[in-house]
mmCIF file of C-alpha atoms in Angstrom:
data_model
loop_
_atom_site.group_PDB
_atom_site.id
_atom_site.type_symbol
_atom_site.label_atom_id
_atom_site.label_comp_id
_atom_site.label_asym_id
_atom_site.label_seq_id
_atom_site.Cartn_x
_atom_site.Cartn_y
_atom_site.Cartn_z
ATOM 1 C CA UNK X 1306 42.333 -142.317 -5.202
ATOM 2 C CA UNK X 1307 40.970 -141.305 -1.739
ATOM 3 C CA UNK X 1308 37.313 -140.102 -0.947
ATOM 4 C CA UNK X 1309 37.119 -136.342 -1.840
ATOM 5 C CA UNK X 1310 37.244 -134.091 1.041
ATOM 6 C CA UNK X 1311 34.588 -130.969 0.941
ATOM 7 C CA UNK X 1312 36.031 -127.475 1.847
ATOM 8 C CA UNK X 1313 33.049 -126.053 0.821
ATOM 9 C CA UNK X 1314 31.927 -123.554 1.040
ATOM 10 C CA UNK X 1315 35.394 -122.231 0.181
ATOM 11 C CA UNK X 1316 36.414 -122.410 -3.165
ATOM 12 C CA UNK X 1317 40.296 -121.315 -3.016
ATOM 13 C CA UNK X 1318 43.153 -120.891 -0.257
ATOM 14 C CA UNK X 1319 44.922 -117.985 -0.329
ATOM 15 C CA UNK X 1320 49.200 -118.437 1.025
ATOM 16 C CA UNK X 1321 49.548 -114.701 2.489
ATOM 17 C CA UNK X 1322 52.883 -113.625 3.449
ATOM 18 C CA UNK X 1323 55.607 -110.743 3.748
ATOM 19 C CA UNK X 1324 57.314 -111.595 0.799
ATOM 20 C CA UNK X 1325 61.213 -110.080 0.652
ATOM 21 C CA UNK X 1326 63.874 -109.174 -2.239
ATOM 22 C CA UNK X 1327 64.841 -111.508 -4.933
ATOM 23 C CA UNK X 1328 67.915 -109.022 -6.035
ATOM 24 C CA UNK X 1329 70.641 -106.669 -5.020
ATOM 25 C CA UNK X 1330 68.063 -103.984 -7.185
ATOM 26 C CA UNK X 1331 64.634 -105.278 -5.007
ATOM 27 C CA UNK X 1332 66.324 -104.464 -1.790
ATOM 28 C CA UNK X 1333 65.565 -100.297 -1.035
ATOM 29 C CA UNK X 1334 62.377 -100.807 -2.852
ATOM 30 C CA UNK X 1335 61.284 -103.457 -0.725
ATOM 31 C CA UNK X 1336 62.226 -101.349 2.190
ATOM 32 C CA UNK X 1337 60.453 -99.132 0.612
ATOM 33 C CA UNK X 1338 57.329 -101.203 0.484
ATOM 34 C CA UNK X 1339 57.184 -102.591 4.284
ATOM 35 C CA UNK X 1340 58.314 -98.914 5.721
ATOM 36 C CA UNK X 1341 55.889 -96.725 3.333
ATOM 37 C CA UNK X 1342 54.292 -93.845 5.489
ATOM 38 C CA UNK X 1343 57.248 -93.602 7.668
ATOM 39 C CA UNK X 1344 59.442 -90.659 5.543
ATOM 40 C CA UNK X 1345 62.434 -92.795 6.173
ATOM 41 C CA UNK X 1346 65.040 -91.594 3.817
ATOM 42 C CA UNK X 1347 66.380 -94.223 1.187
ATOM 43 C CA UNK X 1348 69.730 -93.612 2.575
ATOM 44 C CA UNK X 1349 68.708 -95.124 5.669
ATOM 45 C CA UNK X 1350 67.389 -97.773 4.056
ATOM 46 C CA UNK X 1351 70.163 -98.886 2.228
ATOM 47 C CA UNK X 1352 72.071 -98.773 5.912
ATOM 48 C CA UNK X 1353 69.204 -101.034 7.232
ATOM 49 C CA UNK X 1354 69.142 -103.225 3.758
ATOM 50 C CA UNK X 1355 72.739 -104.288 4.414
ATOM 51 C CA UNK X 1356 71.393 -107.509 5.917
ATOM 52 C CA UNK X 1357 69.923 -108.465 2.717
ATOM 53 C CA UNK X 1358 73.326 -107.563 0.740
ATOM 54 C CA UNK X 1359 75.036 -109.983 2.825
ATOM 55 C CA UNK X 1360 73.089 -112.935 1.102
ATOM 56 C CA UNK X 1361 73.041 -111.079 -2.109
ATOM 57 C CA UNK X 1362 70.076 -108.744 -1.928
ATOM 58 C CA UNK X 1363 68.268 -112.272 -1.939
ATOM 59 C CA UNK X 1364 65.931 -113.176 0.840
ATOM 60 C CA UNK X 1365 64.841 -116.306 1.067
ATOM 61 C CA UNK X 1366 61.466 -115.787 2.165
ATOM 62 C CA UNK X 1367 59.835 -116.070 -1.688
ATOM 63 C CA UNK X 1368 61.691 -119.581 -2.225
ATOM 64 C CA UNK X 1369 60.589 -120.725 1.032
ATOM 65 C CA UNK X 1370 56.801 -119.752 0.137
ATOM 66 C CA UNK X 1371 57.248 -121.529 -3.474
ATOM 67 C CA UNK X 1372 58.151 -125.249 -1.434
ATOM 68 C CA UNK X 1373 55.268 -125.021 1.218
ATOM 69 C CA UNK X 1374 53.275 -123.483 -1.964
ATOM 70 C CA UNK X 1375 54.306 -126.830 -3.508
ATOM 71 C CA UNK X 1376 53.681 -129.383 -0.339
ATOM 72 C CA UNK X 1377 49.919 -127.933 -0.232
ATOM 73 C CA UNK X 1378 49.243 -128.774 -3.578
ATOM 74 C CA UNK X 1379 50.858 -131.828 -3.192
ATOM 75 C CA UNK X 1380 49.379 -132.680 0.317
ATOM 76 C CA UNK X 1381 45.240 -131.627 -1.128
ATOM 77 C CA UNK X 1382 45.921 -134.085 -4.334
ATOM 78 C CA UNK X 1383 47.521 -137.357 -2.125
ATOM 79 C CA UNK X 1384 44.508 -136.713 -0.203
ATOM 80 C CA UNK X 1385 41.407 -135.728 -2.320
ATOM 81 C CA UNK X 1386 41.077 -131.964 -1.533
ATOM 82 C CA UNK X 1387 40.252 -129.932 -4.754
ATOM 83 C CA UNK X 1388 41.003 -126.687 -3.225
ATOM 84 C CA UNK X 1389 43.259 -124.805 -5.748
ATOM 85 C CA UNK X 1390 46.142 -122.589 -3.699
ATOM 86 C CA UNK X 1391 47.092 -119.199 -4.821
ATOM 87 C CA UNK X 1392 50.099 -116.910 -3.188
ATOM 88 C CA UNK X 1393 50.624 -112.964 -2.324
ATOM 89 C CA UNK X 1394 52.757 -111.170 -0.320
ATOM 90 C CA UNK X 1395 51.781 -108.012 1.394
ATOM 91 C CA UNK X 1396 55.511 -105.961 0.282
ATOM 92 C CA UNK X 1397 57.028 -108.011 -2.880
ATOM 93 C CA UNK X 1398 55.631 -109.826 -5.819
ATOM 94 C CA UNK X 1399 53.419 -111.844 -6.257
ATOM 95 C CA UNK X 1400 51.501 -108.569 -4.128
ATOM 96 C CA UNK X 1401 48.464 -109.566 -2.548
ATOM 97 C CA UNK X 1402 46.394 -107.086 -4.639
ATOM 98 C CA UNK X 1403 47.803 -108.263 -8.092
ATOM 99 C CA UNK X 1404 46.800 -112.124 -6.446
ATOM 100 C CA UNK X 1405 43.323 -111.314 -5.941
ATOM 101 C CA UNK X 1406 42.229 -109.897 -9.271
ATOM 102 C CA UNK X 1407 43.663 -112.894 -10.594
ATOM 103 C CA UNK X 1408 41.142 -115.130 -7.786
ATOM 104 C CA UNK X 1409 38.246 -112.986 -9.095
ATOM 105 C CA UNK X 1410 39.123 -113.383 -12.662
ATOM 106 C CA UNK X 1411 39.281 -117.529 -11.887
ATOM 107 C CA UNK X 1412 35.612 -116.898 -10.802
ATOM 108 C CA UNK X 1413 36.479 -117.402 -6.545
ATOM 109 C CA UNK X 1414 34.376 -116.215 -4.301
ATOM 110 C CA UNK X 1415 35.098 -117.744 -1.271
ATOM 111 C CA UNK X 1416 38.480 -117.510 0.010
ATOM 112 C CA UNK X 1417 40.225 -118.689 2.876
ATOM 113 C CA UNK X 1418 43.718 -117.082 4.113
ATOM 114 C CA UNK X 1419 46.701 -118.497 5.399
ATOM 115 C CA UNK X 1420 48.771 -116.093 7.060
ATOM 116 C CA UNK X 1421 52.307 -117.354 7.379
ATOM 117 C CA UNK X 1422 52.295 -116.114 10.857
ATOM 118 C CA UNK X 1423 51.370 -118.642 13.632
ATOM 119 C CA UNK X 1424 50.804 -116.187 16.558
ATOM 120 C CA UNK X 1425 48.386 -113.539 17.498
ATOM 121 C CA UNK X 1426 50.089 -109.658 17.494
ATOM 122 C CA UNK X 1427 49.490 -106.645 15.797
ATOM 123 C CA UNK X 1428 51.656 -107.060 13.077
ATOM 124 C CA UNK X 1429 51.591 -111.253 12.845
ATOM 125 C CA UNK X 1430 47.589 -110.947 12.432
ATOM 126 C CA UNK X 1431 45.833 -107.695 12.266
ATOM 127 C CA UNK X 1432 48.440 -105.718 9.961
ATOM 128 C CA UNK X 1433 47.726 -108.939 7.659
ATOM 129 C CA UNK X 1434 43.981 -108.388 7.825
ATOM 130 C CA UNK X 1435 44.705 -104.095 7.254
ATOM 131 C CA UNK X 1436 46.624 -105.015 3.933
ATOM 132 C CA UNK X 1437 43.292 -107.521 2.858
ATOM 133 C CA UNK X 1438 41.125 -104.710 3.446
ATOM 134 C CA UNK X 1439 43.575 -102.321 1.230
ATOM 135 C CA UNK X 1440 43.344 -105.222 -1.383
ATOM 136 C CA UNK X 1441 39.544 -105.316 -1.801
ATOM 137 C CA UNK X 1442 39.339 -101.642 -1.625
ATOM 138 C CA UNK X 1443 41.422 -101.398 -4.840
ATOM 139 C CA UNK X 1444 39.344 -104.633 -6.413
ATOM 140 C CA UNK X 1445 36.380 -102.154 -5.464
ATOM 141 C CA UNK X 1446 37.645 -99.142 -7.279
ATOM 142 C CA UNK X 1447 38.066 -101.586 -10.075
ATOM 143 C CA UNK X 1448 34.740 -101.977 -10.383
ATOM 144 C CA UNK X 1449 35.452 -106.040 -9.535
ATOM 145 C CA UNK X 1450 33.500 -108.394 -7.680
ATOM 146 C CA UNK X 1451 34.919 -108.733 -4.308
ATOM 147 C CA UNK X 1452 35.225 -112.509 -2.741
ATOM 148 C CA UNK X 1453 34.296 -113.369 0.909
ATOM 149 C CA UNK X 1454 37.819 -113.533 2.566
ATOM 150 C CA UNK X 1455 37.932 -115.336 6.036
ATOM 151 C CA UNK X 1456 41.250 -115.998 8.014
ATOM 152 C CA UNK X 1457 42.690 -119.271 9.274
ATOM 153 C CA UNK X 1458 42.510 -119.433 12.891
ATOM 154 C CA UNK X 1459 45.894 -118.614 14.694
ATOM 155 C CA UNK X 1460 48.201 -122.222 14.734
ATOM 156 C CA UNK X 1461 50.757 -121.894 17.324
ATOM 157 C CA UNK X 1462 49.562 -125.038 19.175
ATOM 158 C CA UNK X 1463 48.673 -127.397 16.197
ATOM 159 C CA UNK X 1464 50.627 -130.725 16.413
ATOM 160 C CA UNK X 1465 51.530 -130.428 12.613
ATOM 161 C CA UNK X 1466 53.128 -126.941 13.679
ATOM 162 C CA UNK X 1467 54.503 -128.342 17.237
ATOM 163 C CA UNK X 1468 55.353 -131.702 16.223
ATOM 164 C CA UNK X 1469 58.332 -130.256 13.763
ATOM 165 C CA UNK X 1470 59.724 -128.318 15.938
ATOM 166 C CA UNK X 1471 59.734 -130.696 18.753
ATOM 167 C CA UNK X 1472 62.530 -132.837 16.215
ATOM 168 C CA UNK X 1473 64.623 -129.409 15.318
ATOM 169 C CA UNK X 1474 65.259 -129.310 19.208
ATOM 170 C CA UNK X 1475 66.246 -132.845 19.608
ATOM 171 C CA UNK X 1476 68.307 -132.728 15.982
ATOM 172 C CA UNK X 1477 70.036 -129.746 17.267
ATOM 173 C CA UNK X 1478 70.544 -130.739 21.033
ATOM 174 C CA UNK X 1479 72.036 -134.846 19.014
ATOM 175 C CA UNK X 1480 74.447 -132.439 17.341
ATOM 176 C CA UNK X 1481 76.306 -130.827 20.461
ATOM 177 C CA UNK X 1482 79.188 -132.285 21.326
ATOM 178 C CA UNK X 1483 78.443 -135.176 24.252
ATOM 179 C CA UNK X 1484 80.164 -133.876 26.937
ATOM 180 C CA UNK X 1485 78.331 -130.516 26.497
ATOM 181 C CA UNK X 1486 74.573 -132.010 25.436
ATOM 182 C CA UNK X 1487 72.968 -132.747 28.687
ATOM 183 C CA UNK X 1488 73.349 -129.260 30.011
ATOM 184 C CA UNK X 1489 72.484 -127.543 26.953
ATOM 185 C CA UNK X 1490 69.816 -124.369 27.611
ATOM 186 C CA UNK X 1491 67.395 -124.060 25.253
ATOM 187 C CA UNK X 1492 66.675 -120.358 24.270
ATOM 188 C CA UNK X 1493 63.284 -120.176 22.698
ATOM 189 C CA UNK X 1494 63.325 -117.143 19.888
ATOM 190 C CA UNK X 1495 60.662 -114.911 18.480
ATOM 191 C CA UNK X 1496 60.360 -111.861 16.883
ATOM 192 C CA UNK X 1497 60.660 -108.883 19.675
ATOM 193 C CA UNK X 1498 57.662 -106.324 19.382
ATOM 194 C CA UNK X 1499 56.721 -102.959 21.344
ATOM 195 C CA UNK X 1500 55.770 -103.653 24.988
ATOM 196 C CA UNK X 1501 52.634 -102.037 24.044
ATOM 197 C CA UNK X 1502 52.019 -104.194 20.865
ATOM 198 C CA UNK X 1503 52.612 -107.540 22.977
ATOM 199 C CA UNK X 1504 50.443 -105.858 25.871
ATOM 200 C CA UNK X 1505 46.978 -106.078 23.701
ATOM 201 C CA UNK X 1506 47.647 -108.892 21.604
ATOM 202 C CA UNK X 1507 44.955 -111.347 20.952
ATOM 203 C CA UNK X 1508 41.226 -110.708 22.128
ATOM 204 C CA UNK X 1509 40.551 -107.970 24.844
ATOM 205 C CA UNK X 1510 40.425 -110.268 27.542
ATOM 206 C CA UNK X 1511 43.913 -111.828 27.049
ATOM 207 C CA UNK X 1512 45.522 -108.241 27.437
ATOM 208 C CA UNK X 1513 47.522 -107.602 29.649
ATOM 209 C CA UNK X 1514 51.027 -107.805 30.767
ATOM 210 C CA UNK X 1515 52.348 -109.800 27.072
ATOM 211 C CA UNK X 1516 49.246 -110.668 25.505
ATOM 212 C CA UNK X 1517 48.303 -113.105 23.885
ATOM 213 C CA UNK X 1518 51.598 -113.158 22.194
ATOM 214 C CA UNK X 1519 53.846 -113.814 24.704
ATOM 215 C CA UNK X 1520 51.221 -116.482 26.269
ATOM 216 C CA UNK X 1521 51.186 -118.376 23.486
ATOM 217 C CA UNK X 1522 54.770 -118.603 22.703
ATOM 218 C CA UNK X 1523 55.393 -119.397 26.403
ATOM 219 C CA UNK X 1524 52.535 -122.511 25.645
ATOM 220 C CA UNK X 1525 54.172 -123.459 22.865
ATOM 221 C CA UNK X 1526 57.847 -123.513 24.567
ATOM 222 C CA UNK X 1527 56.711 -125.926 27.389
ATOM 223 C CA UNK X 1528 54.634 -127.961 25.151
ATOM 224 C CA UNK X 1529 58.184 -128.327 23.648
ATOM 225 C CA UNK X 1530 60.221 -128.062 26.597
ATOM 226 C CA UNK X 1531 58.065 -131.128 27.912
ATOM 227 C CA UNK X 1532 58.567 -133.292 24.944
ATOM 228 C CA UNK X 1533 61.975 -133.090 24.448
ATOM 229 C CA UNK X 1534 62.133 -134.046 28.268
ATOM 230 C CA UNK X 1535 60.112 -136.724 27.594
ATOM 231 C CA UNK X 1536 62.274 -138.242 24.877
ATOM 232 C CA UNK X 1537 65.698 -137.898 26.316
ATOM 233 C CA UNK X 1538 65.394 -138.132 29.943
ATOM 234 C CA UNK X 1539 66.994 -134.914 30.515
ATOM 235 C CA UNK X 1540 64.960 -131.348 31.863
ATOM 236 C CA UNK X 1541 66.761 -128.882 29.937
ATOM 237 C CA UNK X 1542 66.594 -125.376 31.272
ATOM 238 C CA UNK X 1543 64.411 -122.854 28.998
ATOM 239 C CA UNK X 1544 63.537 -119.768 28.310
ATOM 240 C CA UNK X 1545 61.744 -117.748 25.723
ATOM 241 C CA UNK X 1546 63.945 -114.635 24.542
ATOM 242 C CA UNK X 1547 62.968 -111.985 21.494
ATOM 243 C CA UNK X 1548 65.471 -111.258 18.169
ATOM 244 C CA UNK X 1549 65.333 -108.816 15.360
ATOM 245 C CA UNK X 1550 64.436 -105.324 17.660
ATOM 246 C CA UNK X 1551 63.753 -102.512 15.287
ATOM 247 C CA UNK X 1552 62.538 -98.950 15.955
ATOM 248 C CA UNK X 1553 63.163 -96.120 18.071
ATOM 249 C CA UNK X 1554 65.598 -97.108 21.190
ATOM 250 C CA UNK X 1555 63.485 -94.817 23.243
ATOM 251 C CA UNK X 1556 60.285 -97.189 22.689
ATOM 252 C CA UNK X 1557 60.474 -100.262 24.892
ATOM 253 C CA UNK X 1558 60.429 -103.945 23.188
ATOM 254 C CA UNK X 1559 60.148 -107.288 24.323
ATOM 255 C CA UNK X 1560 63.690 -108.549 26.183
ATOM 256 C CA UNK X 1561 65.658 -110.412 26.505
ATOM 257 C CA UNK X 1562 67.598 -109.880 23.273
ATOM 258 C CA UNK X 1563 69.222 -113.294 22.348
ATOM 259 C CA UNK X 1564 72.743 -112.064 21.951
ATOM 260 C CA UNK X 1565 72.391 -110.432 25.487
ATOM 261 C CA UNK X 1566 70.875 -113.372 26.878
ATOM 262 C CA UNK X 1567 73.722 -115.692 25.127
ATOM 263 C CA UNK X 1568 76.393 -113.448 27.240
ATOM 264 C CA UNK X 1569 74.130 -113.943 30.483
ATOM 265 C CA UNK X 1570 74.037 -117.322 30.060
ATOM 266 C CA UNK X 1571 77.438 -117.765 29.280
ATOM 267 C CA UNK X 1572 78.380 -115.822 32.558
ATOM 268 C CA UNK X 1573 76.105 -117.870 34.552
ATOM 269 C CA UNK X 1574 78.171 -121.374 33.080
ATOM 270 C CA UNK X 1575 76.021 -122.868 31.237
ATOM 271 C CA UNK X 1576 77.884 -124.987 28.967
ATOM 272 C CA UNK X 1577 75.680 -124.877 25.715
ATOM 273 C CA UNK X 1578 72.734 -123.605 24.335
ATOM 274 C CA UNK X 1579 70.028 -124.573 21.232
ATOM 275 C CA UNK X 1580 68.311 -121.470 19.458
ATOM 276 C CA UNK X 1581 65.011 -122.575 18.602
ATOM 277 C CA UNK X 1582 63.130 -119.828 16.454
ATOM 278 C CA UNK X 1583 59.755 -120.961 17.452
ATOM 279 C CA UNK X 1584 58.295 -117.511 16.329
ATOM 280 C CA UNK X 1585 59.259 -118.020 12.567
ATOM 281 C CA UNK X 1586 57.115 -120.400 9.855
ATOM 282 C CA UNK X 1587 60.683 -120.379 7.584
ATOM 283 C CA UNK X 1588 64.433 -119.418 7.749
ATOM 284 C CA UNK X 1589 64.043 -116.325 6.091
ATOM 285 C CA UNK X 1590 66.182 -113.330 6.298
ATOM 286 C CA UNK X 1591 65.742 -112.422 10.497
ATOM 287 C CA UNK X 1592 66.415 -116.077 11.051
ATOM 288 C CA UNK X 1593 69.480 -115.948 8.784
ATOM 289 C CA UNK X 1594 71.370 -112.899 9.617
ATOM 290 C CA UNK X 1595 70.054 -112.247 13.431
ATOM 291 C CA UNK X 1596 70.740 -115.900 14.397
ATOM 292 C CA UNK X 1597 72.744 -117.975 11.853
ATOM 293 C CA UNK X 1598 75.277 -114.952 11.141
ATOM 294 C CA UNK X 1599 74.938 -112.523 14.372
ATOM 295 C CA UNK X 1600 74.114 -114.442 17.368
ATOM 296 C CA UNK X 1601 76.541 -117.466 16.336
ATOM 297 C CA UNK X 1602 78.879 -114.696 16.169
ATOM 298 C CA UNK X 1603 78.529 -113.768 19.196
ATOM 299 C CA UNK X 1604 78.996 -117.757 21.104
ATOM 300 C CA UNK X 1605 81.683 -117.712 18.764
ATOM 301 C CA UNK X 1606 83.056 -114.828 20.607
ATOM 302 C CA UNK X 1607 82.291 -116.078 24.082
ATOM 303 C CA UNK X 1608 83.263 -119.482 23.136
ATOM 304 C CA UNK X 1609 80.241 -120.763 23.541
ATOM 305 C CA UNK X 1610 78.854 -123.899 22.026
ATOM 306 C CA UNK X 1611 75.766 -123.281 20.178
ATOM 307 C CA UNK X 1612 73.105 -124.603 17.433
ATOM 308 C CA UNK X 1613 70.037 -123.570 16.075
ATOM 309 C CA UNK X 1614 66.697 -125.827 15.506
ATOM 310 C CA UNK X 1615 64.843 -125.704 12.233
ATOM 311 C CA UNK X 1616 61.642 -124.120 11.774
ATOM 312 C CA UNK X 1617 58.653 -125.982 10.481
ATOM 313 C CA UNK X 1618 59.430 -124.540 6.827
ATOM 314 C CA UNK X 1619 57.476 -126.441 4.104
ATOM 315 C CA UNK X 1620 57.598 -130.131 6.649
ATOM 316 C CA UNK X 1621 54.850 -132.319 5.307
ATOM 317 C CA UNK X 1622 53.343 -132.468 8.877
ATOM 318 C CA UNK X 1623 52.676 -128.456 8.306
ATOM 319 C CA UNK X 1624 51.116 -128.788 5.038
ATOM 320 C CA UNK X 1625 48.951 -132.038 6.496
ATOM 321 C CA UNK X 1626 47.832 -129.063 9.674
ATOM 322 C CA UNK X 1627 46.919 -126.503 7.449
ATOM 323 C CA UNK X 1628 44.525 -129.044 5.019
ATOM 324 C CA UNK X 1629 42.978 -130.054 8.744
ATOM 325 C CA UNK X 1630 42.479 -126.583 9.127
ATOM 326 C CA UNK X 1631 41.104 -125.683 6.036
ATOM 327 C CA UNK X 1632 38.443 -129.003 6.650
ATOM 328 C CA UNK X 1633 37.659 -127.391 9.997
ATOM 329 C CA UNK X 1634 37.121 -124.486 9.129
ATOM 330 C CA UNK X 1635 34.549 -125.330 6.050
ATOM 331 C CA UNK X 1636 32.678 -127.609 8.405
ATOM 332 C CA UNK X 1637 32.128 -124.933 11.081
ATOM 333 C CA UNK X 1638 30.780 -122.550 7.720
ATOM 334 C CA UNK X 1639 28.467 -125.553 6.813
ATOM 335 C CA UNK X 1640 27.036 -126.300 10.302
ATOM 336 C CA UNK X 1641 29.173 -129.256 10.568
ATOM 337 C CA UNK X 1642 30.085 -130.461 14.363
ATOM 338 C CA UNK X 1643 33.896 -130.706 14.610
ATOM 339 C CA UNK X 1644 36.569 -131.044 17.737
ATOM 340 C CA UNK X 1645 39.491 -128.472 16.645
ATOM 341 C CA UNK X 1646 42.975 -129.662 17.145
ATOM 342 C CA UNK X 1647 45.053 -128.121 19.470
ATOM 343 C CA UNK X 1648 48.179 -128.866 21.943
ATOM 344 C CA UNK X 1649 48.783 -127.261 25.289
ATOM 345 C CA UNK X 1650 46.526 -125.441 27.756
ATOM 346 C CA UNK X 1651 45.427 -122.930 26.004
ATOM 347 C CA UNK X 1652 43.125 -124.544 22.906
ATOM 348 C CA UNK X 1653 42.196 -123.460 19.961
ATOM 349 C CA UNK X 1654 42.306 -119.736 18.801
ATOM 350 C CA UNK X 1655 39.082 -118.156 17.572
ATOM 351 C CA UNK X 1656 38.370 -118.582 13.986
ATOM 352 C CA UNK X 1657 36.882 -114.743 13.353
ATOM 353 C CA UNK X 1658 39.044 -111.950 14.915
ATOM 354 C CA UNK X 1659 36.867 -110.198 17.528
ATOM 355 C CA UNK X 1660 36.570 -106.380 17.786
ATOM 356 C CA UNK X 1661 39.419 -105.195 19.530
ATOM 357 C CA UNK X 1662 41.648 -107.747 18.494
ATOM 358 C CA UNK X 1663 45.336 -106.880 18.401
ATOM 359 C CA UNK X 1664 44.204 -103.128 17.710
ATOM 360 C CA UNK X 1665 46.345 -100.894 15.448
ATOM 361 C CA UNK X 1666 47.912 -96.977 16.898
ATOM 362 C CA UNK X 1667 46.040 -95.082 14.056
ATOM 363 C CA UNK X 1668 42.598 -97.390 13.818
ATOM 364 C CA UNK X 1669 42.467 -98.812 9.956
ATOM 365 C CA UNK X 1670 39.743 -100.909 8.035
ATOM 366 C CA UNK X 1671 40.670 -104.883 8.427
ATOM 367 C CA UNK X 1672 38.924 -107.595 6.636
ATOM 368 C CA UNK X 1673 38.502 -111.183 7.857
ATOM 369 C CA UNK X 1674 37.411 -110.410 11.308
ATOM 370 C CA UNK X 1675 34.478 -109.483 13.196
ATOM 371 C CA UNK X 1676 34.286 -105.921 12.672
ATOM 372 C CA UNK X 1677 35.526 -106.276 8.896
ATOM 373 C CA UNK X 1678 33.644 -104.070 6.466
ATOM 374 C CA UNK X 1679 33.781 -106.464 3.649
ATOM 375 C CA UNK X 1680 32.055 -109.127 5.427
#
C-alpha cells in the first residue's frame, strides 16, 4: 500500500460538468435546462434537439463522466489519496445543487471542483462558477451549512491533459492511408464562442484580440503540433479552427468553421486532414454529431480523406493530472512550497479566478474566485 498522500485541507472533490439527456423524453427538458431565461419556444427546441434524436435522445456526456468518475477513484486508491469524489452537472441529473446537499449531509466542508472544461472563457469557467454560486444560495435558503468551494486551476497545458492527445494525433495521422499520411493537415477544433466572449477571456490583462481562450488553445496546438513533428519526422501543417456555432447569425463567433475550412483546404490540395478536438475533455454530443456525423459528411462529399483524434476522455494519464492537481493545490492551502506542472510557454493558470475574469453580459454572483461572496 503506498504512503498516504494529504489533500488537506480539502476533504472531497467535486466532478462538475454539463451533463446531457439520457432519453428521447430528457431531450426538450434538457434544452430546457441549459437555455432557461432565453423564452425560446419548445418548438424550437425540439428543431435544435434533433442532434440528440439522432443517437437516440442519448448523449453521451453522463456515461463519459461515470468512467473518468471511475478512473479517479481508482487512480486516489492505487495511490493512497483518501479524497472521496462526488459528481453534478449544472443542466441534467445528478444537478449540482441536489450533489451538494448530499456533500453537506456527508459532513464536507472543504471542497475542491473539477470543471470538465480545460480552458479559460466565459462559459468553460465563469458560467461554471455562476451555477456554484446558484447552488449555495439554495443550500443557504435551506438553512444548510455551506462548504468552502475552490476551483481547480485551468489544465489546458498539463502533460496528463497534453500527453493524450499528442497519441490521438499520431493514432489518427497511422490510420490514413500511406500515400496520403505525410501531407495530412491537422485542423485543431474547439468550441466556437462570441468574438466578444473570446475577446475578455481569462484575467484582464490577457484581453484582447481572443483572450485567453484562443491563446491557450493556440499553446496547446503547437505544444502538439511540435510533438507529433518530433515523433514522425514530418511538419504537418496546422491550424486551430472553431465547431458547434450557435446563436444569432447577426452576432459574430470565432471562424473558421471546420466544415468551411475542410472545403478551403480541400480547394487549396491538400490531400488529407486529422480533426483533433482539442477543446473537448470527452466525445460527447458536439464531438459526435458536428464532427463524427457532419463534418465527415462533408470530406465525404469533397472526397476528402479524413480522421478524427480522440479526446483525453477518462485516459489514466488524465485522472493521474487531476490527483497532481488536487496535491498542488492542498499544498499551496497549507503553506506548502510546490513547482506547478505545466507544458508550453504560457505556465500555469491562476488557481483563484481574479476580479474581472472572463466577465458575464448581465454581472451575476460566482463562487470559487476572487470576488466570490461565499468565500
Amino acid at each position: 500500500m503506498p504512503d498516504a498522500l494529504d489533500a488537506s485541507p480539502y476533504d472531497a472533490l467535486l466532478l462538475l460538468s454539463f451533463g446531457g439527456p439520457e432519453g428521447p423524453d430528457d431531450v426538450v427538458p434538457f434544452l430546457e435546462n441549459v437555455t432557461r431565461g432565453r423564452g425560446i419556444p419548445k418548438e424550437r427546441l425540439k428543431e435544435v434537439g434533433r442532434h440528440y434524436f439522432l443517437f437516440g435522445g442519448v448523449s453521451p456526456i453522463n456515461d463519459q463522466n461515470r468512467a473518468l468518475l471511475a478512473a479517479l477513484r481508482e487512480d486516489f486508491t492505487e495511490h493512497g489519496l483518501d479524497l472521496p469524489v462526488y459528481w453534478g452537472n449544472r443542466n441534467w441529473a445528478p444537478y449540482l445543487t441536489d450533489t451538494l446537499r448530499e456533500l453537506v449531509a456527508d459532513g464536507h466542508r472543504r471542497v475542491l471542483v473539477l470543471a470538465t472544461s480545460a480552458y479559460a472563457s466565459y462559459s468553460g469557467c465563469r458560467q461554471y462558477r455562476e451555477n456554484l454560486a446558484d447552488a449555495l444560495a439554495a443550500l443557504k435558503a435551506d438553512g444548510l451549512d455551506l462548504p468552502r468551494i475552490d476551483k481547480l486551476r485551468h489544465y489546458f497545458n498539463h502533460p496528463g491533459f497534453v500527453e493524450p492527445m499528442i497519441d490521438g494525433v499520431l493514432d489518427a495521422l497511422a490510420d490514413l492511408p500511406e500515400g496520403v499520411r505525410d501531407g495530412a493537415h491537422i485542423a485543431f477544433t474547439t468550441h466556437s464562442v462570441p468574438t466578444s466572449a473570446a475577446d475578455t477571456s481569462g484575467p484582464e490583462e490577457a484581453h484582447g484580440e481572443g483572450g485567453a481562450y484562443v491563446e491557450q488553445h493556440l499553446d496547446v496546438a503547437q505544444l502538439i503540433a511540435d510533438a507529433v513533428r518530433a515523433r514522425t519526422g514530418v511538419d504537418h501543417p496546422w491550424r486551430l479552427v472553431y465547431q458547434s456555432r450557435s446563436g444569432a447569425p447577426h452576432i459574430p463567433w470565432l471562424e473558421p468553421d471546420i466544415c468551411d475550412h475542410l472545403e478551403e483546404r480541400h480547394a487549396a490540395g491538400v490531400p488529407a486532414v486529422v480533426m483533433a478536438p482539442i477543446g473537448f475533455v470527452s466525445d460527447h454530443m458536439e464531438v459526435l454529431y458536428d464532427l463524427d456525423t457532419e463534418a465527415k459528411a462533408k470530406a465525404e462529399e469533397l472526397g476528402l480523406p479524413v480522421r478524427r483524434s480522440a479526446t483525453v476522455g477518462a485516459d489514466p494519464r488524465f485522472a493521474a493530472a487531476i490527483r497532481e492537481l488536487v496535491l498542488e493545490r492542498a499544498a499551496t492551502e497549507s503553506g506548502r512550497a510546490i513547482t506547478p506542472c505545466a507544458l508550453g510557454a504560457l505556465g500555469a493558470s491562476h488557481d483563484v479566478c481574479p476580479v474581472g475574469c472572463c466577465p458575464a453580459r448581465a454581472p451575476k454572483p460566482a463562487a470559487a474566485g476572487a470576488d466570490s461572496p461565499y468565500a
